[in-house]
């Protein structure tokens, strides 16, 4: 007799959500977590602490530069970095404790220690004292997430050369910060320290920031970040970081090769991506296959090549996003309970929580062109939106891409204040196969930033009214 129906290894958004859904559906469930607290990368060292610092640094910037334009005179704000970090720690604690509460509420057993798959149906948990326990289970879910991608030749010491984890813990504002990688994590954390007073230079291998995001969005967004004081070296690569006195000498070369340049830094943040984490899981012995990029290979029902062993989240293919991991967790639990779990990978929003925010769902213009899809575009600038003007948040635009023949919305891209909230009306519309006419004819409250999304849809379908 198995002790459990389901043992989930890893309690990030993929693992803990899968466990809760499985328990709700009546499966006897346990989780295994090697970290002292639950919630994974997202709650401990990712989404949540970064958003706490993004918000706090935005308020600092607003008090320093935004208030005066609204007729509010305050003295120059002073940064209390330890208190800001305390805010961040408090937010993390509240969230990870929340997950512990949910485990108890749903009667899910929590086993603290490193999980290793001995064979189909058996997970060994080794705690910090080296004591091993074997759990027997009908099904195993691998939800071990991802880890920082190292930069060849550059050693991360989490003091001067940091990953995102160290960048969330700095004890003073660096004079000069070099961010290696112009992706979401690099730009979010770069903008935190930029707002708190660092001179930030972003070195990016590609000729654009934000990797696969819409080219129009990334070009305009880079201009906005530049206006905020961030510097960019595109089509460039960091080939070395050396200690020089108290600081660092960062060697930067053109991506295609050529003369090197050395720039000085106090702190270097390596943010070139993340890689799936499967170390110590015993996958070799259990016979679980990985793909060419080290991700656990699964079928459309999250099953590995071994019966009874499944995988979800950052450790499998797809965007490394918390909500993608969560939705996979729910779908898998439903499948294991005999229901029809499903994730629509065409409608997974992506948000960059900078100021302004960037949010995107569906196809980019580049993707549509490459696929030979005929499309029409509607675009509306926030500078023509009444609410944006009222709030002094006029940077950015909303863009709607719709099929030229059917009018079905294929992609929506927004740069602007609150873009990360606004994107969801597009996501719901797209889930229901809606058209730009559907969006344009939906009554939107006035005055709201969301009216710009409606106007962009109107632009794709007919003609915007207010531009
Ligand atoms: C700085 C930063 C900011 C981010 N911001 C966002 C954001 O705003 N929005 C967003 O959607 N995504 C964000 N992400 C990405 C997000 O954190 C991940 O996509 C998400 O955490 C993946 O969830 P997961 O459940 O697959 O894995 P993880 O959250 O990585 O959790 C995996 C867990 O498994 C545990 N584990 C690993 N191996 C074992 C083992 N053998 N035994 C026991 N336990 C094990 C780990 O300790 C970890 O707790 C951010 C990431 C970073 C680093």
Short mmCIF file of C-alpha atoms and ligand atoms in Angstrom, two decimals:
data_model
loop_
_atom_site.label_atom_id
_atom_site.label_comp_id
_atom_site.label_asym_id
_atom_site.label_seq_id
_atom_site.Cartn_x
_atom_site.Cartn_y
_atom_site.Cartn_z
CA UNK A 1 0.00 0.00 0.00
CA UNK A 2 1.36 3.44 -0.92
CA UNK A 3 1.50 6.06 1.83
CA UNK A 4 0.51 8.74 -0.66
CA UNK A 5 -1.33 9.22 -3.92
CA UNK A 6 1.06 12.03 -4.76
CA UNK A 7 4.46 13.29 -3.60
CA UNK A 8 5.52 16.65 -5.04
CA UNK A 9 9.25 17.48 -4.94
CA UNK A 10 9.69 21.26 -4.69
CA UNK A 11 7.26 23.82 -3.26
CA UNK A 12 7.57 26.73 -5.69
CA UNK A 13 4.39 28.02 -7.38
CA UNK A 14 4.28 24.86 -9.50
CA UNK A 15 4.70 22.37 -6.67
CA UNK A 16 2.66 23.93 -3.88
CA UNK A 17 -0.26 24.81 -6.15
CA UNK A 18 -0.27 21.28 -7.61
CA UNK A 19 -0.31 19.86 -4.06
CA UNK A 20 -3.23 22.07 -2.96
CA UNK A 21 -5.32 21.26 -6.03
CA UNK A 22 -4.57 17.53 -5.66
CA UNK A 23 -5.58 17.61 -1.98
CA UNK A 24 -8.76 19.53 -2.86
CA UNK A 25 -9.58 16.77 -5.34
CA UNK A 26 -9.21 14.13 -2.64
CA UNK A 27 -5.68 12.82 -3.28
CA UNK A 28 -3.49 12.06 -0.25
CA UNK A 29 -0.63 14.41 -0.87
CA UNK A 30 2.82 15.27 0.49
CA UNK A 31 5.43 17.85 -0.51
CA UNK A 32 9.21 17.67 -0.14
CA UNK A 33 11.21 20.89 0.14
CA UNK A 34 14.91 21.29 0.81
CA UNK A 35 14.69 24.99 1.62
CA UNK A 36 13.73 25.91 5.20
CA UNK A 37 10.69 27.82 3.96
CA UNK A 38 8.06 26.93 1.36
CA UNK A 39 7.24 28.92 -1.80
CA UNK A 40 10.32 28.22 -3.93
CA UNK A 41 12.32 30.73 -5.93
CA UNK A 42 9.26 32.91 -6.53
CA UNK A 43 8.32 33.64 -2.95
CA UNK A 44 11.77 33.50 -1.34
CA UNK A 45 14.23 35.00 -3.83
CA UNK A 46 12.26 35.91 -6.96
CA UNK A 47 8.89 37.46 -7.84
CA UNK A 48 7.88 38.55 -4.36
CA UNK A 49 11.05 40.16 -2.88
CA UNK A 50 11.80 41.83 -6.24
CA UNK A 51 8.31 43.35 -6.37
CA UNK A 52 8.68 44.58 -2.77
CA UNK A 53 11.87 46.44 -3.71
CA UNK A 54 10.45 47.62 -7.04
CA UNK A 55 7.46 49.16 -5.28
CA UNK A 56 9.50 50.72 -2.48
CA UNK A 57 12.06 52.20 -4.89
CA UNK A 58 9.23 53.52 -7.08
CA UNK A 59 7.78 55.33 -4.07
CA UNK A 60 11.25 56.75 -3.31
CA UNK A 61 11.53 58.02 -6.88
CA UNK A 62 7.97 59.38 -6.81
CA UNK A 63 8.60 61.26 -3.55
CA UNK A 64 11.87 62.64 -4.94
CA UNK A 65 10.72 63.64 -8.41
CA UNK A 66 7.02 62.98 -8.94
CA UNK A 67 5.31 64.77 -6.05
CA UNK A 68 6.49 68.26 -6.94
CA UNK A 69 4.83 68.09 -10.36
CA UNK A 70 1.54 67.35 -8.58
CA UNK A 71 1.92 70.37 -6.34
CA UNK A 72 3.14 68.51 -3.29
CA UNK A 73 6.23 69.94 -1.68
CA UNK A 74 8.20 67.54 0.50
CA UNK A 75 11.82 67.73 1.53
CA UNK A 76 14.24 65.53 -0.41
CA UNK A 77 13.49 61.94 0.62
CA UNK A 78 16.22 60.05 2.46
CA UNK A 79 16.83 56.41 1.78
CA UNK A 80 16.72 54.04 4.75
CA UNK A 81 17.95 50.92 2.96
CA UNK A 82 17.83 48.61 6.02
CA UNK A 83 14.17 49.57 6.55
CA UNK A 84 13.42 49.01 2.86
CA UNK A 85 15.03 45.56 3.13
CA UNK A 86 12.99 44.91 6.28
CA UNK A 87 9.83 45.67 4.29
CA UNK A 88 10.99 43.14 1.68
CA UNK A 89 11.74 40.48 4.33
CA UNK A 90 8.36 41.04 5.96
CA UNK A 91 6.58 40.56 2.64
CA UNK A 92 8.53 37.35 1.95
CA UNK A 93 7.78 36.02 5.46
CA UNK A 94 4.06 36.73 5.11
CA UNK A 95 3.96 34.90 1.79
CA UNK A 96 5.99 31.82 2.76
CA UNK A 97 4.05 31.50 6.02
CA UNK A 98 0.88 31.75 3.96
CA UNK A 99 1.95 28.68 1.99
CA UNK A 100 2.67 26.75 5.23
CA UNK A 101 -0.82 27.66 6.43
CA UNK A 102 -2.33 26.40 3.16
CA UNK A 103 -0.45 23.09 3.50
CA UNK A 104 -1.96 22.58 6.97
CA UNK A 105 -5.40 23.72 5.86
CA UNK A 106 -5.40 21.19 3.02
CA UNK A 107 -3.88 18.41 5.18
CA UNK A 108 -0.78 18.12 3.02
CA UNK A 109 2.24 16.55 4.75
CA UNK A 110 5.39 18.67 4.50
CA UNK A 111 8.71 16.79 4.50
CA UNK A 112 11.70 19.10 4.87
CA UNK A 113 14.82 17.77 3.17
CA UNK A 114 16.28 16.95 -0.22
CA UNK A 115 14.12 14.67 -2.30
CA UNK A 116 15.60 11.93 -4.45
CA UNK A 117 13.66 9.53 -6.64
CA UNK A 118 14.88 6.01 -5.79
CA UNK A 119 12.61 4.36 -8.32
CA UNK A 120 9.04 4.67 -9.58
CA UNK A 121 6.86 5.10 -6.48
CA UNK A 122 9.69 5.82 -4.00
CA UNK A 123 11.08 9.19 -2.88
CA UNK A 124 13.89 9.39 -0.35
CA UNK A 125 13.99 12.54 1.78
CA UNK A 126 17.27 13.43 3.47
CA UNK A 127 17.05 16.11 6.14
CA UNK A 128 19.74 18.59 7.24
CA UNK A 129 21.11 16.07 9.77
CA UNK A 130 21.51 13.45 7.05
CA UNK A 131 18.57 11.35 8.27
CA UNK A 132 16.82 9.63 5.36
CA UNK A 133 13.15 8.62 5.14
CA UNK A 134 11.50 6.85 2.22
CA UNK A 135 8.03 7.93 1.08
CA UNK A 136 5.94 5.52 -0.96
CA UNK A 137 3.57 7.03 -3.45
CA UNK A 138 1.49 6.21 -6.49
CA UNK A 139 2.66 9.34 -8.33
CA UNK A 140 5.69 11.65 -8.14
CA UNK A 141 5.74 15.25 -9.42
CA UNK A 142 9.10 16.89 -10.12
CA UNK A 143 8.68 20.62 -9.47
CA UNK A 144 12.27 21.50 -8.63
CA UNK A 145 12.33 24.72 -10.64
CA UNK A 146 15.40 26.50 -11.88
CA UNK A 147 18.66 28.07 -10.80
CA UNK A 148 20.81 30.99 -11.94
CA UNK A 149 22.56 30.47 -15.29
CA UNK A 150 26.30 31.00 -14.70
CA UNK A 151 28.39 33.22 -16.98
CA UNK A 152 31.44 31.31 -18.20
CA UNK A 153 34.65 32.71 -16.71
CA UNK A 154 32.83 34.87 -14.13
CA UNK A 155 32.52 33.65 -10.56
CA UNK A 156 29.43 34.71 -8.64
CA UNK A 157 30.37 35.40 -4.99
CA UNK A 158 26.99 37.01 -4.13
CA UNK A 159 28.89 39.97 -2.64
CA UNK A 160 30.44 41.95 -5.50
CA UNK A 161 29.51 39.70 -8.39
CA UNK A 162 25.93 38.82 -7.65
CA UNK A 163 23.03 36.89 -9.12
CA UNK A 164 19.46 38.14 -8.66
CA UNK A 165 19.60 36.60 -5.15
CA UNK A 166 22.53 38.83 -4.10
CA UNK A 167 21.06 41.85 -5.91
CA UNK A 168 18.02 41.60 -3.61
CA UNK A 169 20.25 41.77 -0.53
CA UNK A 170 22.82 44.52 -1.18
CA UNK A 171 23.61 46.39 2.03
CA UNK A 172 24.44 49.64 0.28
CA UNK A 173 23.58 51.32 -2.99
CA UNK A 174 26.37 50.59 -5.47
CA UNK A 175 27.93 53.65 -7.10
CA UNK A 176 28.25 51.81 -10.40
CA UNK A 177 26.24 48.71 -11.21
CA UNK A 178 26.85 46.68 -14.36
CA UNK A 179 23.97 44.37 -15.25
CA UNK A 180 24.88 41.51 -17.55
CA UNK A 181 21.71 40.65 -19.48
CA UNK A 182 18.90 42.94 -20.60
CA UNK A 183 16.11 40.47 -19.85
CA UNK A 184 13.26 40.88 -17.39
CA UNK A 185 15.21 40.14 -14.18
CA UNK A 186 18.19 42.34 -15.14
CA UNK A 187 15.98 45.28 -16.07
CA UNK A 188 13.75 45.00 -12.99
CA UNK A 189 16.65 44.82 -10.53
CA UNK A 190 18.69 47.33 -12.54
CA UNK A 191 15.83 49.80 -12.30
CA UNK A 192 15.51 49.25 -8.52
CA UNK A 193 19.13 50.28 -7.96
CA UNK A 194 18.99 53.00 -10.62
CA UNK A 195 16.11 54.62 -8.72
CA UNK A 196 18.00 54.31 -5.44
CA UNK A 197 20.98 56.15 -6.92
CA UNK A 198 23.28 53.73 -8.82
CA UNK A 199 24.71 54.46 -12.23
CA UNK A 200 23.46 51.42 -14.12
CA UNK A 201 24.91 50.02 -17.36
CA UNK A 202 23.16 47.07 -18.98
CA UNK A 203 25.26 44.87 -21.27
CA UNK A 204 23.13 42.78 -23.62
CA UNK A 205 24.32 40.18 -26.15
CA UNK A 206 21.40 40.68 -28.52
CA UNK A 207 20.71 43.88 -30.45
CA UNK A 208 17.59 44.52 -28.34
CA UNK A 209 16.53 44.30 -24.72
CA UNK A 210 13.73 42.02 -23.45
CA UNK A 211 14.71 39.14 -25.77
CA UNK A 212 11.62 37.69 -27.45
CA UNK A 213 9.24 40.56 -26.62
CA UNK A 214 7.73 42.68 -29.42
CA UNK A 215 10.46 44.76 -31.13
CA UNK A 216 8.40 47.98 -31.12
CA UNK A 217 7.85 47.55 -27.37
CA UNK A 218 11.49 46.84 -26.58
CA UNK A 219 12.77 49.80 -28.66
CA UNK A 220 10.40 52.30 -27.03
CA UNK A 221 10.87 50.83 -23.57
CA UNK A 222 14.65 51.08 -23.85
CA UNK A 223 14.26 54.78 -24.70
CA UNK A 224 12.19 55.26 -21.53
CA UNK A 225 14.75 53.49 -19.36
CA UNK A 226 17.50 55.60 -20.93
CA UNK A 227 15.56 58.73 -20.01
CA UNK A 228 15.56 57.40 -16.44
CA UNK A 229 19.37 57.27 -16.56
CA UNK A 230 20.11 53.65 -17.47
CA UNK A 231 22.86 53.07 -20.05
CA UNK A 232 22.82 50.24 -22.59
CA UNK A 233 25.51 48.37 -24.45
CA UNK A 234 23.66 46.20 -26.94
CA UNK A 235 25.23 43.53 -29.20
CA UNK A 236 27.92 43.23 -26.53
CA UNK A 237 29.15 40.52 -24.22
CA UNK A 238 30.94 40.50 -20.88
CA UNK A 239 33.99 38.27 -21.18
CA UNK A 240 35.61 38.83 -17.81
CA UNK A 241 35.23 40.48 -14.41
CA UNK A 242 38.33 41.15 -12.32
CA UNK A 243 38.88 42.72 -8.93
CA UNK A 244 40.52 46.12 -9.23
CA UNK A 245 41.24 47.81 -5.90
CA UNK A 246 37.91 47.89 -4.08
CA UNK A 247 35.96 47.73 -7.33
CA UNK A 248 35.65 45.56 -10.41
CA UNK A 249 36.96 45.83 -13.97
CA UNK A 250 34.43 44.45 -16.44
CA UNK A 251 35.65 43.45 -19.88
CA UNK A 252 33.06 44.01 -22.60
CA UNK A 253 33.47 42.89 -26.21
CA UNK A 254 31.25 43.28 -29.26
CA UNK A 255 29.03 40.17 -29.50
CA UNK A 256 30.51 39.32 -32.90
CA UNK A 257 34.07 39.76 -31.59
CA UNK A 258 36.38 42.77 -31.84
CA UNK A 259 38.14 45.22 -29.56
CA UNK A 260 37.46 44.85 -25.87
CA UNK A 261 36.54 47.74 -23.62
CA UNK A 262 36.91 47.79 -19.84
CA UNK A 263 34.26 49.44 -17.69
CA UNK A 264 34.41 49.98 -13.95
CA UNK A 265 31.82 48.70 -11.53
CA UNK A 266 31.24 48.38 -7.81
CA UNK A 267 28.81 45.53 -8.30
CA UNK A 268 28.17 43.25 -11.27
CA UNK A 269 24.77 41.56 -11.54
CA UNK A 270 24.78 38.43 -13.69
CA UNK A 271 21.25 38.02 -15.09
CA UNK A 272 21.66 36.04 -18.30
CA UNK A 273 18.84 33.61 -17.59
CA UNK A 274 17.99 30.57 -15.54
CA UNK A 275 18.48 26.86 -16.11
CA UNK A 276 16.39 23.89 -15.03
CA UNK A 277 17.37 22.43 -11.67
CA UNK A 278 17.57 18.64 -11.43
CA UNK A 279 20.71 18.14 -9.35
CA UNK A 280 20.63 15.31 -6.82
CA UNK A 281 17.17 14.14 -7.89
CA UNK A 282 18.45 10.76 -9.04
CA UNK A 283 16.83 11.09 -12.46
CA UNK A 284 19.58 9.06 -14.14
CA UNK A 285 18.97 6.06 -11.95
CA UNK A 286 15.22 6.42 -12.16
CA UNK A 287 15.58 6.49 -15.97
CA UNK A 288 13.88 9.88 -16.47
CA UNK A 289 14.93 11.51 -19.76
CA UNK A 290 16.05 15.13 -20.10
CA UNK A 291 15.99 17.19 -23.31
CA UNK A 292 18.99 18.86 -25.01
CA UNK A 293 18.70 21.84 -22.62
CA UNK A 294 18.62 19.77 -19.44
CA UNK A 295 14.83 20.14 -18.97
CA UNK A 296 12.75 17.17 -17.89
CA UNK A 297 11.06 15.80 -21.00
CA UNK A 298 7.29 15.44 -20.68
CA UNK A 299 4.31 14.63 -22.88
CA UNK A 300 1.22 16.83 -23.21
CA UNK A 301 -0.06 15.39 -19.91
CA UNK A 302 3.14 16.34 -17.99
CA UNK A 303 4.20 12.67 -17.82
CA UNK A 304 7.88 11.83 -18.16
CA UNK A 305 9.01 8.71 -20.01
CA UNK A 306 8.57 6.80 -16.71
CA UNK A 307 5.00 5.91 -15.69
CA UNK A 308 3.96 7.58 -12.44
CA UNK A 309 6.59 10.36 -12.67
CA UNK A 310 5.49 13.80 -13.86
CA UNK A 311 7.11 17.26 -14.10
CA UNK A 312 5.92 20.89 -14.21
CA UNK A 313 7.17 24.49 -13.96
CA UNK A 314 10.62 25.90 -14.68
CA UNK A 315 12.13 22.41 -14.83
CA UNK A 316 10.21 21.66 -18.05
CA UNK A 317 10.02 23.52 -21.38
CA UNK A 318 8.14 26.81 -21.74
CA UNK A 319 8.38 30.30 -20.29
CA UNK A 320 9.97 30.38 -16.83
CA UNK A 321 7.08 32.15 -15.14
CA UNK A 322 5.38 31.55 -11.82
CA UNK A 323 1.83 31.63 -13.25
CA UNK A 324 2.75 29.15 -15.99
CA UNK A 325 4.09 26.83 -13.27
CA UNK A 326 0.91 27.32 -11.19
CA UNK A 327 -1.42 26.59 -14.08
CA UNK A 328 0.56 23.47 -14.94
CA UNK A 329 0.27 22.41 -11.28
CA UNK A 330 -3.52 22.73 -11.39
CA UNK A 331 -3.82 20.97 -14.77
CA UNK A 332 -1.64 18.06 -13.63
CA UNK A 333 -3.54 17.61 -10.35
CA UNK A 334 -6.78 17.51 -12.35
CA UNK A 335 -5.34 14.92 -14.73
CA UNK A 336 -4.15 12.77 -11.80
CA UNK A 337 -7.63 12.98 -10.29
CA UNK A 338 -9.14 11.74 -13.56
CA UNK A 339 -10.27 15.13 -14.84
CA UNK A 340 -9.30 16.98 -18.04
CA UNK A 341 -6.56 19.41 -17.01
CA UNK A 342 -5.28 21.78 -19.67
CA UNK A 343 -3.10 24.90 -20.10
CA UNK A 344 -3.49 27.21 -23.10
CA UNK A 345 0.14 28.07 -23.89
CA UNK A 346 -0.98 30.63 -26.49
CA UNK A 347 -2.37 32.88 -23.78
CA UNK A 348 0.27 33.25 -21.07
CA UNK A 349 0.82 36.88 -20.14
CA UNK A 350 4.32 38.19 -19.47
CA UNK A 351 4.95 41.28 -17.34
CA UNK A 352 8.04 43.37 -16.65
CA UNK A 353 7.41 45.19 -13.36
CA UNK A 354 9.49 48.26 -14.11
CA UNK A 355 8.10 51.78 -14.32
CA UNK A 356 6.42 51.99 -16.77
CA UNK A 357 5.43 48.33 -16.80
CA UNK A 358 5.59 46.21 -19.91
CA UNK A 359 2.96 43.54 -20.47
CA UNK A 360 2.36 41.22 -23.32
CA UNK A 361 0.13 38.32 -24.30
CA UNK A 362 0.01 36.30 -27.51
CA UNK A 363 2.05 36.84 -30.63
CA UNK A 364 4.52 39.64 -31.35
CA UNK A 365 4.66 41.36 -34.72
CA UNK A 366 7.94 39.54 -35.44
CA UNK A 367 6.30 36.17 -34.76
CA UNK A 368 3.33 36.94 -36.99
CA UNK A 369 5.60 38.09 -39.83
CA UNK A 370 7.77 34.98 -39.50
CA UNK A 371 4.66 32.77 -39.61
CA UNK A 372 3.36 34.64 -42.68
CA UNK A 373 0.15 35.64 -40.89
CA UNK A 374 -1.58 38.72 -42.29
CA UNK A 375 -2.46 41.02 -39.42
CA UNK A 376 -3.67 44.50 -38.68
CA UNK A 377 -2.45 46.79 -35.94
CA UNK A 378 -4.13 49.30 -33.65
CA UNK A 379 -1.96 51.44 -31.41
CA UNK A 380 -2.88 54.09 -28.90
CA UNK A 381 -0.49 56.30 -26.90
CA UNK A 382 -1.12 56.97 -23.20
CA UNK A 383 -0.20 60.61 -23.88
CA UNK A 384 -3.71 60.89 -25.40
CA UNK A 385 -5.44 59.22 -22.42
CA UNK A 386 -7.11 61.48 -19.88
CA UNK A 387 -6.42 59.35 -16.81
CA UNK A 388 -2.75 58.98 -17.76
CA UNK A 389 -2.48 62.76 -18.06
CA UNK A 390 -4.19 63.20 -14.68
CA UNK A 391 -1.60 60.95 -13.07
CA UNK A 392 1.45 62.20 -15.00
CA UNK A 393 1.87 58.68 -16.38
CA UNK A 394 1.76 59.39 -20.10
CA UNK A 395 4.73 57.23 -21.19
CA UNK A 396 3.93 54.27 -23.39
CA UNK A 397 1.19 52.80 -25.54
CA UNK A 398 -1.16 49.89 -26.04
CA UNK A 399 -0.98 47.84 -29.22
CA UNK A 400 -3.48 45.30 -30.49
CA UNK A 401 -2.61 42.82 -33.25
CA UNK A 402 -5.56 41.13 -34.95
CA UNK A 403 -5.91 38.68 -37.82
CA UNK A 404 -6.44 40.67 -41.04
CA UNK A 405 -9.26 38.41 -42.23
CA UNK A 406 -11.05 37.13 -39.12
CA UNK A 407 -10.32 40.08 -36.77
CA UNK A 408 -9.43 37.58 -34.01
CA UNK A 409 -6.98 39.17 -31.56
CA UNK A 410 -3.59 37.45 -31.83
CA UNK A 411 -1.47 39.59 -29.52
CA UNK A 412 -1.67 42.57 -27.19
CA UNK A 413 1.36 44.54 -26.01
CA UNK A 414 1.27 47.37 -23.51
CA UNK A 415 3.98 49.66 -22.15
CA UNK A 416 2.58 51.93 -19.48
CA UNK A 417 1.65 52.52 -15.86
CA UNK A 418 -0.41 49.54 -14.69
CA UNK A 419 0.21 47.51 -17.88
CA UNK A 420 0.57 44.36 -15.77
CA UNK A 421 -3.03 44.69 -14.60
CA UNK A 422 -4.50 45.88 -17.91
CA UNK A 423 -3.13 42.93 -19.88
CA UNK A 424 -5.67 40.56 -18.34
CA UNK A 425 -8.65 41.92 -20.25
CA UNK A 426 -6.74 40.96 -23.39
CA UNK A 427 -5.95 37.52 -21.92
CA UNK A 428 -9.62 36.83 -21.14
CA UNK A 429 -10.65 38.08 -24.58
CA UNK A 430 -8.11 35.82 -26.25
CA UNK A 431 -9.14 32.78 -24.16
CA UNK A 432 -12.60 33.20 -25.64
CA UNK A 433 -11.23 33.74 -29.18
CA UNK A 434 -12.45 37.36 -29.17
CA UNK A 435 -11.94 39.92 -31.92
CA UNK A 436 -10.64 43.48 -31.84
CA UNK A 437 -14.27 44.52 -32.52
CA UNK A 438 -15.38 42.64 -29.35
CA UNK A 439 -12.78 44.54 -27.33
CA UNK A 440 -13.52 47.87 -28.99
CA UNK A 441 -17.29 47.54 -28.42
CA UNK A 442 -16.90 46.58 -24.75
CA UNK A 443 -17.81 49.59 -22.64
CA UNK A 444 -14.77 50.74 -20.64
CA UNK A 445 -15.09 53.02 -17.61
CA UNK A 446 -13.92 56.58 -18.09
CA UNK A 447 -11.40 57.84 -17.23
CA UNK A 448 -9.19 54.74 -17.02
CA UNK A 449 -5.86 53.69 -18.46
CA UNK A 450 -7.71 50.68 -19.91
CA UNK A 451 -9.48 52.98 -22.36
CA UNK A 452 -6.17 53.06 -24.24
CA UNK A 453 -6.49 49.29 -24.76
CA UNK A 454 -10.03 49.79 -26.06
CA UNK A 455 -8.82 52.60 -28.35
CA UNK A 456 -6.00 50.39 -29.67
CA UNK A 457 -8.58 47.68 -30.43
CA UNK A 458 -10.73 50.30 -32.13
CA UNK A 459 -7.67 51.26 -34.17
CA UNK A 460 -7.25 47.66 -35.34
CA UNK A 461 -10.97 47.19 -36.07
CA UNK A 462 -11.94 50.63 -37.44
CA UNK A 463 -10.37 53.89 -36.28
CA UNK A 464 -9.44 55.20 -32.81
CA UNK A 465 -11.67 58.05 -31.63
CA UNK A 466 -9.21 60.01 -29.51
CA UNK A 467 -6.14 60.12 -31.76
C1 LIG B 1 14.57 37.69 -9.27
C2 LIG B 1 13.45 36.92 -9.91
C3 LIG B 1 12.25 37.56 -10.16
C4 LIG B 1 11.19 36.87 -10.74
N1 LIG B 1 10.04 37.52 -10.95
C5 LIG B 1 9.00 36.88 -11.52
C6 LIG B 1 7.77 37.52 -11.70
O1 LIG B 1 7.60 38.70 -11.36
N2 LIG B 1 6.75 36.83 -12.26
C7 LIG B 1 6.90 35.53 -12.66
O2 LIG B 1 5.95 34.93 -13.18
N3 LIG B 1 8.07 34.87 -12.48
C8 LIG B 1 9.11 35.51 -11.91
N4 LIG B 1 10.27 34.85 -11.70
C9 LIG B 1 10.36 33.42 -12.12
C10 LIG B 1 9.67 32.52 -11.09
O3 LIG B 1 10.30 32.68 -9.85
C11 LIG B 1 9.73 31.07 -11.54
O4 LIG B 1 9.18 30.94 -12.83
C12 LIG B 1 8.94 30.18 -10.59
O5 LIG B 1 9.43 30.29 -9.29
C13 LIG B 1 9.01 28.72 -11.05
O6 LIG B 1 8.29 27.94 -10.16
P1 LIG B 1 8.63 26.41 -9.92
O7 LIG B 1 7.59 25.91 -8.99
O8 LIG B 1 8.80 25.72 -11.22
O9 LIG B 1 10.06 26.37 -9.23
P2 LIG B 1 10.76 27.17 -8.06
O10 LIG B 1 10.00 28.34 -7.62
O11 LIG B 1 12.17 27.38 -8.50
O12 LIG B 1 10.73 26.14 -6.84
C14 LIG B 1 11.42 24.96 -6.85
C15 LIG B 1 11.63 24.49 -5.42
O13 LIG B 1 12.12 23.17 -5.45
C16 LIG B 1 13.07 23.02 -4.40
N5 LIG B 1 13.91 21.88 -4.73
C17 LIG B 1 14.76 21.74 -5.78
N6 LIG B 1 15.32 20.51 -5.79
C18 LIG B 1 14.81 19.87 -4.70
C19 LIG B 1 15.00 18.57 -4.17
N7 LIG B 1 15.78 17.67 -4.77
N8 LIG B 1 14.33 18.25 -3.05
C20 LIG B 1 13.50 19.13 -2.43
N9 LIG B 1 13.29 20.36 -2.90
C21 LIG B 1 13.93 20.72 -4.02
C22 LIG B 1 13.79 24.35 -4.37
O14 LIG B 1 14.41 24.56 -3.13
C23 LIG B 1 12.64 25.32 -4.64
O15 LIG B 1 12.07 25.74 -3.43
C24 LIG B 1 11.36 35.50 -11.09
C25 LIG B 1 12.56 34.84 -10.82
C26 LIG B 1 13.59 35.54 -10.24
C27 LIG B 1 14.87 34.82 -9.95
#
